[in-house]
């Protein structure tokens, strides 16, 4: 039981990261993008030191926060016109979100208490949005075929989704991905050789 409780208790690095991400969001609203970027970077640095918690459940939460912080950093980089940096961050965030899911599913299978359904659904939703953002940034960079590849791969992921609780969201999200794919296909056709 003590072990389970150790996993439940939030680590100081988690609390600090949450505060830094909130500060980053405020800085972004105020148009202070460099400051927002620096808050995200600080959160990432702090979380990277905590990635290997002895308690797997805590590791899952730290990885989830790390994914969030990396996705935020991508947005700030994008707004600061560092598109290549944004692409790298988005790709990394997607991998981190996937790691959280894999770890959590493994913990749930062995009854070690992974993330609950609601938290996992939240992770999936953030991963989906991050994946769509990646396709959008690639489109902005003029990499239309890369954007199309990512969007189509995302659509396949979404089509495999079976979670009842997420069906309304999935239906809406699937429509916006399909709309984006159609826009891209039109642009690919219009692109000069």
CSV table of N, CA and C in Angstrom, one decimal, residues 49-124:
chain,number,residue,atom,x,y,z
A,49,UNK,N,14.8,15.4,-15.4
A,49,UNK,CA,15.6,14.9,-14.3
A,49,UNK,C,14.8,13.9,-13.5
A,50,UNK,N,13.4,13.9,-13.7
A,50,UNK,CA,12.6,13.0,-12.8
A,50,UNK,C,12.0,11.9,-13.6
A,51,UNK,N,12.5,11.7,-14.9
A,51,UNK,CA,11.8,10.7,-15.8
A,51,UNK,C,11.9,9.3,-15.2
A,52,UNK,N,12.9,9.0,-14.5
A,52,UNK,CA,13.0,7.6,-14.0
A,52,UNK,C,12.6,7.5,-12.5
A,53,UNK,N,11.3,7.8,-12.2
A,53,UNK,CA,10.9,7.6,-10.9
A,53,UNK,C,10.9,6.2,-10.5
A,54,UNK,N,11.1,5.8,-9.2
A,54,UNK,CA,11.1,4.4,-8.9
A,54,UNK,C,9.7,3.8,-9.0
A,55,UNK,N,8.7,4.7,-9.0
A,55,UNK,CA,7.3,4.3,-9.0
A,55,UNK,C,6.7,4.4,-10.5
A,56,UNK,N,6.3,3.3,-11.1
A,56,UNK,CA,5.9,3.4,-12.6
A,56,UNK,C,4.7,4.4,-12.8
A,57,UNK,N,3.8,4.5,-11.8
A,57,UNK,CA,2.6,5.3,-12.0
A,57,UNK,C,3.1,6.8,-12.1
A,58,UNK,N,4.0,7.1,-11.2
A,58,UNK,CA,4.6,8.5,-11.1
A,58,UNK,C,5.3,8.8,-12.4
A,59,UNK,N,6.0,7.7,-13.0
A,59,UNK,CA,6.7,7.9,-14.2
A,59,UNK,C,5.8,8.2,-15.3
A,60,UNK,N,4.6,7.6,-15.3
A,60,UNK,CA,3.6,7.9,-16.4
A,60,UNK,C,3.1,9.3,-16.3
A,61,UNK,N,2.9,9.8,-15.1
A,61,UNK,CA,2.5,11.2,-14.9
A,61,UNK,C,3.5,12.2,-15.4
A,62,UNK,N,4.8,11.9,-15.0
A,62,UNK,CA,5.9,12.7,-15.4
A,62,UNK,C,6.0,12.8,-17.0
A,63,UNK,N,5.9,11.6,-17.6
A,63,UNK,CA,6.0,11.5,-19.1
A,63,UNK,C,4.9,12.3,-19.7
A,64,UNK,N,3.7,12.2,-19.1
A,64,UNK,CA,2.5,12.9,-19.7
A,64,UNK,C,2.8,14.4,-19.6
A,65,UNK,N,3.3,14.9,-18.5
A,65,UNK,CA,3.6,16.3,-18.3
A,65,UNK,C,4.7,16.8,-19.3
A,66,UNK,N,5.7,15.9,-19.5
A,66,UNK,CA,6.8,16.2,-20.4
A,66,UNK,C,6.2,16.3,-21.8
A,67,UNK,N,5.3,15.4,-22.2
A,67,UNK,CA,4.7,15.5,-23.5
A,67,UNK,C,4.0,16.8,-23.7
A,68,UNK,N,3.2,17.2,-22.6
A,68,UNK,CA,2.5,18.5,-22.6
A,68,UNK,C,3.4,19.7,-22.8
A,69,UNK,N,4.5,19.7,-22.0
A,69,UNK,CA,5.4,20.8,-22.0
A,69,UNK,C,6.1,20.9,-23.4
A,70,UNK,N,6.4,19.7,-24.0
A,70,UNK,CA,7.1,19.7,-25.3
A,70,UNK,C,6.1,20.2,-26.4
A,71,UNK,N,4.8,19.8,-26.2
A,71,UNK,CA,3.8,20.3,-27.2
A,71,UNK,C,3.7,21.8,-27.1
A,72,UNK,N,3.7,22.3,-25.8
A,72,UNK,CA,3.6,23.8,-25.6
A,72,UNK,C,4.8,24.5,-26.2
A,73,UNK,N,6.0,23.9,-25.9
A,73,UNK,CA,7.2,24.5,-26.5
A,73,UNK,C,7.1,24.6,-28.0
A,74,UNK,N,6.5,23.6,-28.6
A,74,UNK,CA,6.4,23.6,-30.1
A,74,UNK,C,5.5,24.7,-30.5
A,75,UNK,N,4.5,25.0,-29.8
A,75,UNK,CA,3.6,26.1,-30.2
A,75,UNK,C,4.3,27.5,-30.1
A,76,UNK,N,5.1,27.6,-29.0
A,76,UNK,CA,5.8,28.9,-28.8
A,76,UNK,C,6.9,29.0,-29.9
A,77,UNK,N,7.5,27.9,-30.2
A,77,UNK,CA,8.6,28.0,-31.3
A,77,UNK,C,7.9,28.3,-32.6
A,78,UNK,N,6.7,27.7,-32.9
A,78,UNK,CA,6.0,28.0,-34.1
A,78,UNK,C,5.7,29.5,-34.2
A,79,UNK,N,5.2,30.1,-33.1
A,79,UNK,CA,4.8,31.5,-33.0
A,79,UNK,C,6.0,32.4,-33.2
A,80,UNK,N,7.2,31.9,-32.8
A,80,UNK,CA,8.4,32.6,-32.9
A,80,UNK,C,9.1,32.4,-34.2
A,81,UNK,N,8.4,31.7,-35.1
A,81,UNK,CA,8.8,31.4,-36.5
A,81,UNK,C,10.0,30.4,-36.6
A,82,UNK,N,10.2,29.6,-35.5
A,82,UNK,CA,11.2,28.5,-35.6
A,82,UNK,C,10.4,27.3,-36.0
A,83,UNK,N,10.1,27.1,-37.3
A,83,UNK,CA,9.2,26.1,-37.7
A,83,UNK,C,9.9,24.7,-37.6
A,84,UNK,N,11.2,24.6,-37.9
A,84,UNK,CA,11.9,23.3,-37.8
A,84,UNK,C,11.9,22.9,-36.4
A,85,UNK,N,12.2,23.8,-35.5
A,85,UNK,CA,12.2,23.4,-34.0
A,85,UNK,C,10.8,23.0,-33.6
A,86,UNK,N,9.7,23.6,-34.1
A,86,UNK,CA,8.4,23.2,-33.8
A,86,UNK,C,8.1,21.8,-34.3
A,87,UNK,N,8.5,21.5,-35.5
A,87,UNK,CA,8.3,20.1,-36.0
A,87,UNK,C,9.0,19.1,-35.1
A,88,UNK,N,10.2,19.3,-34.7
A,88,UNK,CA,11.0,18.4,-33.9
A,88,UNK,C,10.2,18.2,-32.6
A,89,UNK,N,9.8,19.3,-32.0
A,89,UNK,CA,9.1,19.2,-30.7
A,89,UNK,C,7.8,18.4,-30.8
A,90,UNK,N,7.0,18.7,-31.9
A,90,UNK,CA,5.7,18.0,-32.1
A,90,UNK,C,6.0,16.5,-32.3
A,91,UNK,N,7.0,16.1,-33.0
A,91,UNK,CA,7.3,14.7,-33.2
A,91,UNK,C,7.7,14.0,-31.9
A,92,UNK,N,8.5,14.8,-31.1
A,92,UNK,CA,8.9,14.2,-29.8
A,92,UNK,C,7.7,14.1,-28.9
A,93,UNK,N,6.8,15.1,-28.9
A,93,UNK,CA,5.6,15.1,-28.0
A,93,UNK,C,4.7,13.9,-28.3
A,94,UNK,N,4.5,13.6,-29.6
A,94,UNK,CA,3.7,12.5,-30.0
A,94,UNK,C,4.3,11.2,-29.5
A,95,UNK,N,5.6,11.0,-29.6
A,95,UNK,CA,6.3,9.8,-29.1
A,95,UNK,C,6.1,9.7,-27.6
A,96,UNK,N,6.2,10.8,-26.9
A,96,UNK,CA,6.0,10.8,-25.4
A,96,UNK,C,4.6,10.4,-25.0
A,97,UNK,N,3.6,11.0,-25.7
A,97,UNK,CA,2.2,10.6,-25.5
A,97,UNK,C,2.0,9.1,-25.7
A,98,UNK,N,2.6,8.6,-26.7
A,98,UNK,CA,2.5,7.1,-27.0
A,98,UNK,C,3.1,6.3,-25.9
A,99,UNK,N,4.3,6.8,-25.4
A,99,UNK,CA,5.0,6.1,-24.3
A,99,UNK,C,4.1,6.0,-23.0
A,100,UNK,N,3.4,7.1,-22.8
A,100,UNK,CA,2.5,7.2,-21.6
A,100,UNK,C,1.4,6.1,-21.7
A,101,UNK,N,0.8,6.1,-22.9
A,101,UNK,CA,-0.2,5.1,-23.2
A,101,UNK,C,0.2,3.7,-23.0
A,102,UNK,N,1.4,3.4,-23.6
A,102,UNK,CA,2.0,2.0,-23.5
A,102,UNK,C,2.2,1.6,-22.1
A,103,UNK,N,2.9,2.5,-21.4
A,103,UNK,CA,3.2,2.3,-20.0
A,103,UNK,C,1.9,2.1,-19.1
A,104,UNK,N,1.0,2.9,-19.4
A,104,UNK,CA,-0.3,2.9,-18.6
A,104,UNK,C,-1.1,1.6,-18.9
A,105,UNK,N,-1.1,1.2,-20.2
A,105,UNK,CA,-1.8,0.0,-20.5
A,105,UNK,C,-1.2,-1.2,-19.9
A,106,UNK,N,0.2,-1.2,-19.9
A,106,UNK,CA,0.9,-2.3,-19.3
A,106,UNK,C,0.6,-2.4,-17.7
A,107,UNK,N,0.6,-1.2,-17.1
A,107,UNK,CA,0.3,-1.2,-15.7
A,107,UNK,C,-1.1,-1.6,-15.4
A,108,UNK,N,-2.0,-1.2,-16.2
A,108,UNK,CA,-3.4,-1.6,-16.0
A,108,UNK,C,-3.6,-3.1,-16.1
A,109,UNK,N,-2.9,-3.7,-17.1
A,109,UNK,CA,-3.0,-5.1,-17.4
A,109,UNK,C,-2.5,-5.9,-16.2
A,110,UNK,N,-1.4,-5.4,-15.5
A,110,UNK,CA,-0.9,-6.2,-14.4
A,110,UNK,C,-1.4,-5.6,-13.1
A,111,UNK,N,-2.5,-4.9,-13.1
A,111,UNK,CA,-3.2,-4.3,-12.0
A,111,UNK,C,-2.2,-3.5,-11.1
A,112,UNK,N,-1.3,-2.8,-11.7
A,112,UNK,CA,-0.4,-1.9,-11.0
A,112,UNK,C,-0.9,-0.5,-11.0
A,113,UNK,N,-2.1,-0.3,-11.5
A,113,UNK,CA,-2.7,1.1,-11.4
A,113,UNK,C,-2.0,2.1,-12.4
A,114,UNK,N,-2.3,1.9,-13.7
A,114,UNK,CA,-1.9,2.9,-14.6
A,114,UNK,C,-2.9,4.1,-14.6
A,115,UNK,N,-2.9,5.0,-15.5
A,115,UNK,CA,-3.8,6.1,-15.5
A,115,UNK,C,-5.2,5.6,-15.7
A,116,UNK,N,-6.2,6.3,-15.1
A,116,UNK,CA,-7.6,5.9,-15.2
A,116,UNK,C,-8.1,6.2,-16.6
A,117,UNK,N,-9.3,5.8,-16.9
A,117,UNK,CA,-9.8,5.9,-18.3
A,117,UNK,C,-9.9,7.4,-18.7
A,118,UNK,N,-10.3,8.2,-17.8
A,118,UNK,CA,-10.5,9.7,-18.1
A,118,UNK,C,-9.1,10.3,-18.4
A,119,UNK,N,-8.1,10.0,-17.6
A,119,UNK,CA,-6.8,10.6,-17.8
A,119,UNK,C,-6.2,10.1,-19.2
A,120,UNK,N,-6.4,8.8,-19.4
A,120,UNK,CA,-5.9,8.2,-20.7
A,120,UNK,C,-6.6,8.8,-21.9
A,121,UNK,N,-7.9,9.1,-21.8
A,121,UNK,CA,-8.6,9.7,-22.9
A,121,UNK,C,-8.1,11.1,-23.1
A,122,UNK,N,-7.8,11.8,-22.0
A,122,UNK,CA,-7.2,13.2,-22.1
A,122,UNK,C,-5.9,13.1,-22.9
A,123,UNK,N,-5.1,12.1,-22.5
A,123,UNK,CA,-3.8,11.9,-23.2
A,123,UNK,C,-4.0,11.7,-24.7
A,124,UNK,N,-4.9,10.8,-25.0
A,124,UNK,CA,-5.2,10.5,-26.4
A,124,UNK,C,-5.6,11.7,-27.2
